[in-house]
CSV table of C-alpha atoms in Angstrom, one decimal:
chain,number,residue,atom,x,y,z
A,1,UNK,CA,-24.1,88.9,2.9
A,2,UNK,CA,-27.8,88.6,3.8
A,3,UNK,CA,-28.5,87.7,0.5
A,4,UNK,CA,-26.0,84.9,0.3
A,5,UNK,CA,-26.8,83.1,3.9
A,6,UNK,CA,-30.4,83.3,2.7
A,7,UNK,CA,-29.5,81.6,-0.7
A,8,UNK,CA,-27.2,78.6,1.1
A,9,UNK,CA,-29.6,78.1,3.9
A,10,UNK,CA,-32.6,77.9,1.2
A,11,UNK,CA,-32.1,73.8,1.8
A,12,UNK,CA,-32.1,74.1,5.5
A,13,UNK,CA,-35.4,74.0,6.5
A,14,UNK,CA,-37.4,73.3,3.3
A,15,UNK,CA,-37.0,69.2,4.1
A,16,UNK,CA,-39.4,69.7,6.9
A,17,UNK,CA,-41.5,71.9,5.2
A,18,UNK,CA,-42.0,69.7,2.2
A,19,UNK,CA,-42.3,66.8,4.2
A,20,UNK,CA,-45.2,68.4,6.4
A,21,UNK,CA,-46.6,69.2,3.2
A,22,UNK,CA,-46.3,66.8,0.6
A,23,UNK,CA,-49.2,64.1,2.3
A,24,UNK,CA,-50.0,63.1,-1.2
A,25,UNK,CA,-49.2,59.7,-3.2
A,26,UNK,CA,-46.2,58.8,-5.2
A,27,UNK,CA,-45.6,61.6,-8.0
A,28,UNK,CA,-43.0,61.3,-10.5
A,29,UNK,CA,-39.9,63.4,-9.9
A,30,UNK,CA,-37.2,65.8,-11.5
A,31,UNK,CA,-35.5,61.9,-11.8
A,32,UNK,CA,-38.6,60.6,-14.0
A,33,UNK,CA,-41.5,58.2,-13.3
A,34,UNK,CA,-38.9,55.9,-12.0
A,35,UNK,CA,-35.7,56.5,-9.9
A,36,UNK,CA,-32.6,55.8,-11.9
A,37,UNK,CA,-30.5,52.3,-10.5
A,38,UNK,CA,-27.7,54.9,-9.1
A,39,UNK,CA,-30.0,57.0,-7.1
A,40,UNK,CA,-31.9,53.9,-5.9
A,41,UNK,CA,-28.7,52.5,-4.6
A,42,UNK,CA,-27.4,55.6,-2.9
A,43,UNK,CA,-30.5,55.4,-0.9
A,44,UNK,CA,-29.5,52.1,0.0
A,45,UNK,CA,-26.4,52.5,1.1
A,46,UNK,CA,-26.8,56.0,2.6
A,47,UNK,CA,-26.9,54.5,6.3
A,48,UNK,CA,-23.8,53.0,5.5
A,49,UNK,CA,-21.5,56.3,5.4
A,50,UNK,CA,-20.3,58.4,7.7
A,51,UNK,CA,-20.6,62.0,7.6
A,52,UNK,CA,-16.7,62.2,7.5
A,53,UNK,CA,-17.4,59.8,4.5
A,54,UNK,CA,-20.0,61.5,3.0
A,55,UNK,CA,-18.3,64.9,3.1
A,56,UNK,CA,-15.5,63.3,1.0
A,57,UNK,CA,-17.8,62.0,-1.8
A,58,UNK,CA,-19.6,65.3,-2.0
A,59,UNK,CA,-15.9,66.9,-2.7
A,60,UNK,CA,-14.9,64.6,-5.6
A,61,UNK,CA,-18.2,65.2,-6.9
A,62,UNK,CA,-17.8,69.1,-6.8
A,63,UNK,CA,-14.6,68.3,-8.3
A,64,UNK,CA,-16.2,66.3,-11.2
A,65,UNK,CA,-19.3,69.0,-11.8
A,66,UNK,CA,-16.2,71.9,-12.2
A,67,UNK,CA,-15.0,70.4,-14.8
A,68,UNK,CA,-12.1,68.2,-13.3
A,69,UNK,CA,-13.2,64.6,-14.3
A,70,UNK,CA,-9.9,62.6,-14.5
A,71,UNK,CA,-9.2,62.6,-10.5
A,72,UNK,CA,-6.3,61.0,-9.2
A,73,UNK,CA,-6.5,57.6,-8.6
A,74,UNK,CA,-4.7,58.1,-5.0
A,75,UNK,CA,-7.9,59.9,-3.7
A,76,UNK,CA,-10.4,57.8,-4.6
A,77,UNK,CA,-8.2,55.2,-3.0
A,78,UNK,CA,-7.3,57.4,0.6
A,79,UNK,CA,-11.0,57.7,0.6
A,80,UNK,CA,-11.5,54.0,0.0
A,81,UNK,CA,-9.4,52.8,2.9
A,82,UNK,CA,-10.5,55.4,5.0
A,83,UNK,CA,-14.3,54.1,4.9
A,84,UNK,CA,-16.8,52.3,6.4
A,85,UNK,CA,-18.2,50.8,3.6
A,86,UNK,CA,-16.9,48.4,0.9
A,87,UNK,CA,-15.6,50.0,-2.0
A,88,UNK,CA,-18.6,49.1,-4.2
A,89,UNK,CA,-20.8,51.0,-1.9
A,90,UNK,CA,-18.8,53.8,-1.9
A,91,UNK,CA,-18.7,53.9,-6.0
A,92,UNK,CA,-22.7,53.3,-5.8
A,93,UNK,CA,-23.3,56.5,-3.7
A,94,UNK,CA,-20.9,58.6,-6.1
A,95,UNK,CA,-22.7,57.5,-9.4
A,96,UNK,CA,-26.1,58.5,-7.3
A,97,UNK,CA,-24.9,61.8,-6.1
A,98,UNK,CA,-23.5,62.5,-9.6
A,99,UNK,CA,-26.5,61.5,-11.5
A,100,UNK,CA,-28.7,63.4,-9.1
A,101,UNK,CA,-26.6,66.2,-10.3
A,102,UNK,CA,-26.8,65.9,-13.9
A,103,UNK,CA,-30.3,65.7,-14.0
A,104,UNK,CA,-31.4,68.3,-11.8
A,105,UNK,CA,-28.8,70.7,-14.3
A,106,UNK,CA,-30.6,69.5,-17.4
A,107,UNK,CA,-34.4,69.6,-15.8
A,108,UNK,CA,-33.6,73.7,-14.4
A,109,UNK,CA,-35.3,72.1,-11.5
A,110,UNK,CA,-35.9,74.9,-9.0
A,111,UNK,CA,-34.7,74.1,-5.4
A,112,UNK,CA,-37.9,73.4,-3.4
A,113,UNK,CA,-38.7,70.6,-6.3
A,114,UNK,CA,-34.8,69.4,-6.0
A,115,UNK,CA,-35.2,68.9,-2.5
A,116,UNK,CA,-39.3,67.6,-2.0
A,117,UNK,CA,-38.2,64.8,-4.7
A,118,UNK,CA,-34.9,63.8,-3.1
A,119,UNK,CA,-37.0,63.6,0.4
A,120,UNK,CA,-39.6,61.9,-2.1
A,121,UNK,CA,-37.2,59.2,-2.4
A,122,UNK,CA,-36.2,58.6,0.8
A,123,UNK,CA,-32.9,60.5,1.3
A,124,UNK,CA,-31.8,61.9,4.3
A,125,UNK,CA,-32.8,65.5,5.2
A,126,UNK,CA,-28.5,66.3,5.9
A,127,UNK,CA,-27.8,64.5,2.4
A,128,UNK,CA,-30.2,66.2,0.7
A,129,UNK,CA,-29.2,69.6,2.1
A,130,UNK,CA,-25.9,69.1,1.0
A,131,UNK,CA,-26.6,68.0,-2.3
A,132,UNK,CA,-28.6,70.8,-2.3
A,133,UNK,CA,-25.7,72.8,-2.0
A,134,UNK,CA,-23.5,70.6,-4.6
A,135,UNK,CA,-26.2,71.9,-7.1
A,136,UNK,CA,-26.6,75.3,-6.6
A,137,UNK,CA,-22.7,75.3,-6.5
A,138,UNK,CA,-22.9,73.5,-10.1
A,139,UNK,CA,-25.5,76.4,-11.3
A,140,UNK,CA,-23.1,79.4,-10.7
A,141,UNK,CA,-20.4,77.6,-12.4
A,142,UNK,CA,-22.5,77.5,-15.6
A,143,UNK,CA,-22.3,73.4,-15.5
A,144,UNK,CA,-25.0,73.1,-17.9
A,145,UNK,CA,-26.3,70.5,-20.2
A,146,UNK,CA,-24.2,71.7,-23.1
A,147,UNK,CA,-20.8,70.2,-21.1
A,148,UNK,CA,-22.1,67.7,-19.1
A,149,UNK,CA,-20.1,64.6,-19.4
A,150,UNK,CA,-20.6,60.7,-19.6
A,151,UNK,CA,-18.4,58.5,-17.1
A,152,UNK,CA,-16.0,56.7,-18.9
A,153,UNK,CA,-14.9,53.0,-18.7
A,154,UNK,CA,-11.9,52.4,-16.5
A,155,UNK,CA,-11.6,49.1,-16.2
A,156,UNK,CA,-12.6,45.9,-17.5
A,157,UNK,CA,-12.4,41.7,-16.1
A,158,UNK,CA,-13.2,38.9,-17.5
A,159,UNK,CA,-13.5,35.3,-17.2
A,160,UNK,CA,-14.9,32.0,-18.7
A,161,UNK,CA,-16.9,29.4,-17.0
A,162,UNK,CA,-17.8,26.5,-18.5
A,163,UNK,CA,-21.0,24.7,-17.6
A,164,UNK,CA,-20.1,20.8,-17.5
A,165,UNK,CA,-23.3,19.3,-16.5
A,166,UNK,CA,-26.8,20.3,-15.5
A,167,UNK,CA,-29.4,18.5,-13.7
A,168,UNK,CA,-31.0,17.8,-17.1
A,169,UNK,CA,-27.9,16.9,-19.1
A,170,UNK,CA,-24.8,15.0,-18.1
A,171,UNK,CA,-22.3,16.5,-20.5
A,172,UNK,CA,-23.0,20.2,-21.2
A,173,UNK,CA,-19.6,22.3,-21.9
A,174,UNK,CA,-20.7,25.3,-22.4
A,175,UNK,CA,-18.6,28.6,-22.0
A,176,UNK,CA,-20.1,31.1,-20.6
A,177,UNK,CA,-17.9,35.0,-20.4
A,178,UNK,CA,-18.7,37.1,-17.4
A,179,UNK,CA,-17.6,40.3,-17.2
A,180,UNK,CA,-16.8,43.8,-14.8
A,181,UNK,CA,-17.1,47.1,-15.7
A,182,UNK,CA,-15.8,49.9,-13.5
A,183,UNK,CA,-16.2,53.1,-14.6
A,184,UNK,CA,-15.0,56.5,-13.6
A,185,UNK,CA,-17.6,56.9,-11.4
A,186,UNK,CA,-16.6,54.1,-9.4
A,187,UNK,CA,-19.4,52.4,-10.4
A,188,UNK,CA,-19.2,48.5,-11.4
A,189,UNK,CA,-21.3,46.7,-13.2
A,190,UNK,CA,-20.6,42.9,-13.4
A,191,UNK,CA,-23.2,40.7,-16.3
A,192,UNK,CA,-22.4,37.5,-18.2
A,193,UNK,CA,-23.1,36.6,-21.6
A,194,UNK,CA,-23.1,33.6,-24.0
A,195,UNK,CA,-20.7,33.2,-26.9
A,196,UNK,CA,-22.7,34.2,-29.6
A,197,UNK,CA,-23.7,37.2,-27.1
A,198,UNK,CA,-19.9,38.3,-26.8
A,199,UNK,CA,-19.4,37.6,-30.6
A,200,UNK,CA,-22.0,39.8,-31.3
A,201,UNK,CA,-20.8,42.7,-29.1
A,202,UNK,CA,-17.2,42.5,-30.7
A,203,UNK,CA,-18.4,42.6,-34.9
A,204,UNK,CA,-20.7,45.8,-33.5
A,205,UNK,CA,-17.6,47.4,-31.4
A,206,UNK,CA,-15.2,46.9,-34.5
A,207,UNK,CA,-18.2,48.1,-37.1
A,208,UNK,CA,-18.6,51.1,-34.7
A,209,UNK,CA,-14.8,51.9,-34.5
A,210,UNK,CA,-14.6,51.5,-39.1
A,211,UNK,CA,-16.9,53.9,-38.8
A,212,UNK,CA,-15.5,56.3,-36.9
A,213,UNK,CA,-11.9,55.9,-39.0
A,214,UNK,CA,-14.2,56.6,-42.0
A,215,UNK,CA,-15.7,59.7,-40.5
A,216,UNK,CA,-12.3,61.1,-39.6
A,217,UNK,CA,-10.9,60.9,-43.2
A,218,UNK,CA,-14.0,62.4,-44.8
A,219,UNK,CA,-12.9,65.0,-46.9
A,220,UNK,CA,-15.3,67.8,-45.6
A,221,UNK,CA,-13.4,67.5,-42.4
A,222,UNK,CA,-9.9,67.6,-43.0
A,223,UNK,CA,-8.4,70.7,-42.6
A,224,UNK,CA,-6.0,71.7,-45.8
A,225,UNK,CA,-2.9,73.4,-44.2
């Protein structure tokens, strides 16, 4: 028992330690020289949850780092209408805590680095406590690099705009697709590209897919029953 409150309180305590301690310049963490977009835009948006909020997010990550990563849509969605922030946000902070995640599992970071390099980046001594927590959690269920998982895409919209005139030219007409990812991380990503751009992308999707039929009927892997 002593043993255990020692090893879940490791994180209590160590944010003000490190942050007494660590007077030096900017030092490139567990994350790499440069914090990944996720992890930049969880900082952001960290003052915008609650800590009802926050404690939901943490659970459908522990759900995703044991191994469950198709949750139910109607979750995500309670937790949606049931926060302060706009559901972009929300998908923002689960991609950071996530990513924060998967990187510590594939660095072995030990904790003292995990949580001086969260405080590093300017989370919040209770977020990074928790996530703390989320990590050690992910350690004793053997969530290593060898199963970690990529989010996948869930959803995709579209739409062409047309440029009709510029303020060089008075006759333009030129589409322009724009496009929304959302993956399963919640996590949208909206760009737009040109025609030849979006051609391009489709010859290399349907190249990749041949490929991949051509793989699968390769003798050395079918299995003679």
């Amino acid at each position: 028992v002593r043993t255990n409150k020692t090893r879940m309180s490791s994180f209590q305590g160590v944010a003000e330690i490190q942050r007494n301690t660590s007077r030096r310049g900017p030092q490139p963490t567990f994350l790499g020289e440069t914090a990944p977009i996720e992890v930049k835009l969880l900082v952001k948006n960290q003052s915008q949850l609650s800590s009802k909020t926050w404690k939901r997010v943490l659970q459908v990550a522990m759900k995703r780092v044991t191994g469950e990563n198709d949750i139910p849509s109607h979750i995500w969605e309670r937790i949606i209408q049931s926060a302060e922030c706009n559901p972009q946000q929300l998908g923002h902070c689960l991609s950071g805590v996530l990513k924060i995640n998967r990187e510590a599992l594939i660095a072995g970071v030990e904790d003292a680095t995990f949580s001086s390099d969260l405080i590093e980046l300017g989370l919040k001594d209770s977020f990074v406590n928790d996530l703390g927590k989320l990590y050690q959690n992910s350690r004793e269920n053997r969530y290593t690099s060898d199963n970690l998982s990529y989010p996948k895409l869930e959803n995709m919209n579209w739409r062409v705009d047309v440029t009709i005139t510029t303020s060089e030219m008075d006759r333009v007409l030129k589409p322009a697709i724009l496009l929304q990812l959302t993956d399963s991380d919640g996590f949208i990503r909206t760009f737009e590209v040109n025609t030849e751009t979006f051609h391009r992308l489709r010859f290399n999707v349907a190249r990749v897919l041949k490929e991949l039929d051509s793989v699968e009927n390769a003798p050395i892997l079918r299995i003679d029953k």
